CSV table of C-alpha atoms in Angstrom, one decimal:
chain,number,residue,atom,x,y,z
R,895,UNK,CA,-8.1,-117.7,137.7
R,896,UNK,CA,-4.3,-117.7,137.8
R,897,UNK,CA,-2.0,-115.7,140.2
R,898,UNK,CA,1.3,-114.0,138.8
R,899,UNK,CA,3.5,-116.9,139.8
R,900,UNK,CA,1.4,-119.3,137.6
R,901,UNK,CA,-0.2,-121.2,140.3
R,902,UNK,CA,-4.0,-121.8,140.7
R,903,UNK,CA,-6.0,-119.8,143.4
R,904,UNK,CA,-8.2,-122.4,144.9
R,905,UNK,CA,-12.2,-121.2,145.5
R,906,UNK,CA,-11.8,-123.6,148.3
R,907,UNK,CA,-12.1,-122.0,151.7
R,908,UNK,CA,-9.0,-122.8,154.2
R,909,UNK,CA,-9.9,-125.3,156.9
R,910,UNK,CA,-8.3,-126.8,159.9
R,911,UNK,CA,-4.5,-126.6,159.9
R,912,UNK,CA,-4.4,-124.9,156.6
R,913,UNK,CA,-5.5,-121.7,158.3
R,914,UNK,CA,-2.5,-119.4,159.0
R,915,UNK,CA,-3.4,-116.7,161.4
R,916,UNK,CA,-2.6,-116.1,165.2
R,917,UNK,CA,-6.4,-115.5,166.0
R,918,UNK,CA,-10.0,-115.8,164.5
R,919,UNK,CA,-13.3,-114.8,165.1
R,920,UNK,CA,-15.3,-118.2,165.9
R,921,UNK,CA,-18.9,-119.1,165.0
R,922,UNK,CA,-20.0,-122.0,167.1
R,923,UNK,CA,-21.7,-125.0,165.2
R,924,UNK,CA,-25.3,-123.7,165.7
R,925,UNK,CA,-24.3,-120.2,164.7
R,926,UNK,CA,-23.5,-118.7,168.1
R,927,UNK,CA,-20.8,-116.1,168.3
R,928,UNK,CA,-18.0,-117.4,170.5
R,929,UNK,CA,-15.7,-114.4,170.0
R,930,UNK,CA,-12.1,-113.7,168.9
R,931,UNK,CA,-10.0,-116.8,170.1
R,932,UNK,CA,-6.4,-117.9,169.3
R,933,UNK,CA,-6.2,-120.4,166.5
R,934,UNK,CA,-4.9,-123.0,168.8
R,935,UNK,CA,-8.0,-122.7,171.0
R,936,UNK,CA,-10.2,-122.7,167.8
R,937,UNK,CA,-8.8,-125.8,166.6
R,938,UNK,CA,-8.9,-127.5,169.9
R,939,UNK,CA,-12.8,-126.8,170.0
R,940,UNK,CA,-13.2,-128.2,166.4
R,941,UNK,CA,-11.5,-131.5,167.7
R,942,UNK,CA,-13.7,-131.5,170.8
R,943,UNK,CA,-16.8,-131.3,168.7
R,944,UNK,CA,-15.2,-133.7,166.0
R,945,UNK,CA,-16.1,-130.9,163.4
R,946,UNK,CA,-13.7,-128.9,161.1
R,947,UNK,CA,-12.8,-125.4,161.6
R,948,UNK,CA,-13.8,-123.6,158.3
R,949,UNK,CA,-12.7,-120.0,157.2
R,950,UNK,CA,-15.9,-118.4,156.1
R,951,UNK,CA,-14.8,-114.7,155.9
R,952,UNK,CA,-11.0,-114.6,154.8
R,953,UNK,CA,-10.9,-111.0,154.3
R,954,UNK,CA,-12.3,-109.9,157.7
R,955,UNK,CA,-10.1,-108.8,160.7
R,956,UNK,CA,-9.4,-111.1,162.2
R,957,UNK,CA,-10.8,-113.7,159.7
R,958,UNK,CA,-14.4,-115.5,160.6
R,959,UNK,CA,-14.1,-119.0,161.0
R,960,UNK,CA,-17.0,-121.6,161.7
R,961,UNK,CA,-17.2,-125.0,163.3
R,962,UNK,CA,-19.0,-127.3,160.9
R,963,UNK,CA,-18.8,-130.6,159.1
R,964,UNK,CA,-17.1,-129.5,156.0
R,965,UNK,CA,-17.8,-132.7,154.2
R,966,UNK,CA,-21.6,-132.5,154.7
R,967,UNK,CA,-21.5,-128.8,153.9
R,968,UNK,CA,-20.0,-129.4,150.2
R,969,UNK,CA,-22.2,-132.2,149.8
R,970,UNK,CA,-25.5,-130.2,150.6
R,971,UNK,CA,-24.3,-127.1,148.5
R,972,UNK,CA,-23.5,-129.3,145.4
R,973,UNK,CA,-27.3,-130.7,145.8
R,974,UNK,CA,-28.9,-127.3,146.0
R,975,UNK,CA,-26.7,-126.0,143.2
R,976,UNK,CA,-28.1,-129.0,141.2
R,977,UNK,CA,-31.5,-128.6,142.2
R,978,UNK,CA,-31.4,-124.9,141.2
R,979,UNK,CA,-29.8,-125.9,137.7
R,980,UNK,CA,-32.8,-128.4,137.4
R,981,UNK,CA,-35.2,-125.6,137.9
R,982,UNK,CA,-33.7,-123.1,135.8
R,983,UNK,CA,-36.0,-122.0,133.2
R,984,UNK,CA,-34.5,-121.2,129.7
R,985,UNK,CA,-36.5,-119.1,127.1
R,986,UNK,CA,-36.9,-121.2,123.8
R,987,UNK,CA,-38.3,-120.2,120.6
R,988,UNK,CA,-39.6,-122.6,118.4
R,989,UNK,CA,-40.4,-122.2,114.9
R,990,UNK,CA,-43.2,-123.5,112.6
R,991,UNK,CA,-43.4,-122.7,108.9
R,992,UNK,CA,-46.5,-122.9,106.7
R,993,UNK,CA,-47.6,-121.9,103.1
R,994,UNK,CA,-50.4,-119.7,102.6
R,995,UNK,CA,-52.5,-122.4,100.6
R,996,UNK,CA,-51.8,-125.0,103.2
R,997,UNK,CA,-54.3,-128.0,103.1
R,998,UNK,CA,-56.7,-128.6,106.4
R,999,UNK,CA,-54.8,-132.0,107.2
R,1000,UNK,CA,-51.4,-130.3,107.1
R,1001,UNK,CA,-52.9,-127.1,109.2
R,1002,UNK,CA,-54.2,-129.6,111.8
R,1003,UNK,CA,-51.0,-131.0,112.3
R,1004,UNK,CA,-48.9,-128.0,112.2
R,1005,UNK,CA,-51.6,-126.5,114.9
R,1006,UNK,CA,-50.8,-129.7,117.0
R,1007,UNK,CA,-47.2,-128.8,117.3
R,1008,UNK,CA,-47.8,-125.2,118.2
R,1009,UNK,CA,-50.3,-126.4,121.0
R,1010,UNK,CA,-47.6,-128.8,122.3
R,1011,UNK,CA,-45.2,-126.0,122.4
R,1012,UNK,CA,-47.0,-123.4,124.0
R,1013,UNK,CA,-48.2,-126.1,126.8
R,1014,UNK,CA,-44.4,-126.7,127.4
R,1015,UNK,CA,-44.1,-122.9,128.1
R,1016,UNK,CA,-42.2,-122.1,124.9
R,1017,UNK,CA,-42.4,-119.2,122.4
R,1018,UNK,CA,-43.5,-120.0,118.7
R,1019,UNK,CA,-42.3,-118.0,115.8
R,1020,UNK,CA,-44.8,-118.7,112.9
R,1021,UNK,CA,-43.5,-118.1,109.3
R,1022,UNK,CA,-45.8,-117.9,106.4
R,1023,UNK,CA,-43.6,-118.7,103.1
R,1024,UNK,CA,-44.8,-116.9,100.0
R,1025,UNK,CA,-43.5,-118.2,96.5
R,1026,UNK,CA,-44.3,-116.8,93.2
R,1027,UNK,CA,-47.6,-115.1,92.7
R,1028,UNK,CA,-48.6,-115.7,96.3
R,1029,UNK,CA,-46.3,-112.7,97.2
R,1030,UNK,CA,-49.1,-110.2,95.8
R,1031,UNK,CA,-51.7,-112.2,98.2
R,1032,UNK,CA,-50.1,-111.0,101.5
R,1033,UNK,CA,-53.8,-111.1,103.0
R,1034,UNK,CA,-53.6,-114.8,102.5
R,1035,UNK,CA,-51.0,-115.1,105.1
R,1036,UNK,CA,-52.3,-112.7,107.7
R,1037,UNK,CA,-55.6,-114.3,107.6
R,1038,UNK,CA,-54.0,-117.7,108.3
R,1039,UNK,CA,-52.1,-116.3,111.2
R,1040,UNK,CA,-55.2,-114.6,112.5
R,1041,UNK,CA,-56.9,-118.1,112.3
R,1042,UNK,CA,-54.0,-120.0,114.2
R,1043,UNK,CA,-53.8,-117.3,117.0
R,1044,UNK,CA,-57.5,-117.6,117.5
R,1045,UNK,CA,-57.5,-121.6,117.5
R,1046,UNK,CA,-54.8,-121.3,120.2
R,1047,UNK,CA,-55.7,-118.3,122.2
R,1048,UNK,CA,-56.5,-120.4,125.4
R,1049,UNK,CA,-52.6,-121.5,125.3
R,1050,UNK,CA,-50.9,-118.5,123.9
R,1051,UNK,CA,-51.3,-114.8,122.8
R,1052,UNK,CA,-50.1,-112.6,120.1
R,1053,UNK,CA,-46.6,-111.2,121.2
R,1054,UNK,CA,-45.4,-110.0,117.9
R,1055,UNK,CA,-48.1,-109.1,115.2
R,1056,UNK,CA,-47.8,-110.3,112.0
R,1057,UNK,CA,-45.4,-108.2,109.7
R,1058,UNK,CA,-43.8,-108.9,106.3
R,1059,UNK,CA,-40.1,-109.9,106.2
R,1060,UNK,CA,-39.1,-110.3,102.5
R,1061,UNK,CA,-40.9,-113.1,100.8
R,1062,UNK,CA,-42.1,-114.2,104.6
R,1063,UNK,CA,-44.8,-113.1,107.1
R,1064,UNK,CA,-43.9,-113.6,110.7
R,1065,UNK,CA,-45.9,-113.8,113.7
R,1066,UNK,CA,-44.6,-114.8,117.4
R,1067,UNK,CA,-47.0,-116.4,120.0
R,1068,UNK,CA,-46.1,-116.2,123.4
R,1069,UNK,CA,-47.3,-118.9,126.0
R,1070,UNK,CA,-49.7,-118.0,128.8
R,1071,UNK,CA,-48.0,-120.4,131.0
R,1072,UNK,CA,-44.6,-119.8,132.4
R,1073,UNK,CA,-41.8,-122.0,131.5
R,1074,UNK,CA,-41.3,-123.0,135.3
R,1075,UNK,CA,-44.9,-123.4,135.8
R,1076,UNK,CA,-44.9,-126.1,132.6
R,1077,UNK,CA,-41.9,-127.8,133.9
R,1078,UNK,CA,-43.3,-127.9,137.3
R,1079,UNK,CA,-46.5,-129.8,135.8
R,1080,UNK,CA,-44.3,-132.0,133.6
R,1081,UNK,CA,-42.4,-133.4,136.7
R,1082,UNK,CA,-46.0,-133.8,138.6
R,1083,UNK,CA,-47.2,-135.8,135.7
R,1084,UNK,CA,-44.0,-137.9,135.6
R,1085,UNK,CA,-44.3,-138.5,139.2
R,1086,UNK,CA,-48.0,-139.7,138.7
R,1087,UNK,CA,-47.1,-142.0,136.1
R,1088,UNK,CA,-44.4,-143.6,138.1
R,1089,UNK,CA,-46.7,-144.0,140.9
R,1090,UNK,CA,-49.6,-145.5,138.9
R,1091,UNK,CA,-47.0,-148.0,137.5
R,1092,UNK,CA,-45.8,-149.0,140.9
R,1093,UNK,CA,-49.8,-149.1,141.9
R,1094,UNK,CA,-50.3,-151.5,139.2
R,1095,UNK,CA,-47.8,-153.8,138.6
R,1096,UNK,CA,-50.0,-156.2,136.6
R,1097,UNK,CA,-50.2,-153.8,133.7
R,1098,UNK,CA,-50.0,-155.9,130.3
R,1099,UNK,CA,-46.6,-155.8,128.6
R,1100,UNK,CA,-48.2,-155.0,125.4
R,1101,UNK,CA,-49.9,-151.8,127.1
R,1102,UNK,CA,-46.3,-151.0,128.4
R,1103,UNK,CA,-44.8,-151.6,125.1
R,1104,UNK,CA,-47.3,-149.4,123.4
R,1105,UNK,CA,-46.9,-146.7,125.8
R,1106,UNK,CA,-43.0,-146.7,125.3
R,1107,UNK,CA,-43.3,-146.4,121.4
R,1108,UNK,CA,-45.7,-143.4,121.8
R,1109,UNK,CA,-43.0,-141.7,124.0
R,1110,UNK,CA,-40.3,-142.3,121.8
R,1111,UNK,CA,-42.6,-141.3,118.7
R,1112,UNK,CA,-43.3,-138.0,120.6
R,1113,UNK,CA,-39.6,-137.4,121.4
R,1114,UNK,CA,-38.5,-138.1,117.8
R,1115,UNK,CA,-41.2,-135.6,116.8
R,1116,UNK,CA,-40.1,-133.1,119.1
R,1117,UNK,CA,-36.5,-133.3,117.9
R,1118,UNK,CA,-37.6,-132.9,114.2
R,1119,UNK,CA,-39.4,-129.4,115.2
R,1120,UNK,CA,-36.3,-128.3,117.1
R,1121,UNK,CA,-34.9,-124.7,116.0
R,1122,UNK,CA,-31.8,-126.5,115.1
R,1123,UNK,CA,-33.5,-128.5,112.6
R,1124,UNK,CA,-35.2,-127.4,109.2
R,1125,UNK,CA,-38.8,-127.2,110.1
R,1126,UNK,CA,-40.9,-129.2,107.7
R,1127,UNK,CA,-42.7,-127.0,105.2
R,1128,UNK,CA,-46.7,-127.6,104.5
């Protein structure tokens, strides 16, 4: 944001000697109302308490100022904002593509991915792709979608019923578990693993390496199924 002279307008409140008014409505360090006092008196009290005089309501008449440790206040505000960002739940729609005549092994693999996405609290868009003469048999795709929905009904529900879209048939599954709940459970599981590792420092190196390899494989697999990538076809 810029003022008409080309200078930037700071979002930081004015503190101490940057406050330029004859008097202020002062709030004490514990939130008590001191009342309207001359600026010089407010600055004197700030020095006495070894705190800062911070303008918290600049548009009031007179401006409202509070005695506080401004450095500590900024740090705590930054930590709260960081925690809020970490707990934000972003709606993600994963995509899984299948063929109407998918073989059992590929079906189980695809279903496993759908289960993982739903457990993470994400929606899943299932696309059945028809080719050639398959387009005259839409019931094959419909039955496959219904079968998949039934197989994962403990984790998700049909949010958007199967519908034909050109050569494809599309269905959207929604998770029973909210994204925030899934994130909280994931953090708890991670904390439990760390606690277990600390409680059992004698864990063999081979076991640790196997666990690390599994984690890497899972990450790579998740990346391969992300919406930005082209989902694998059966």
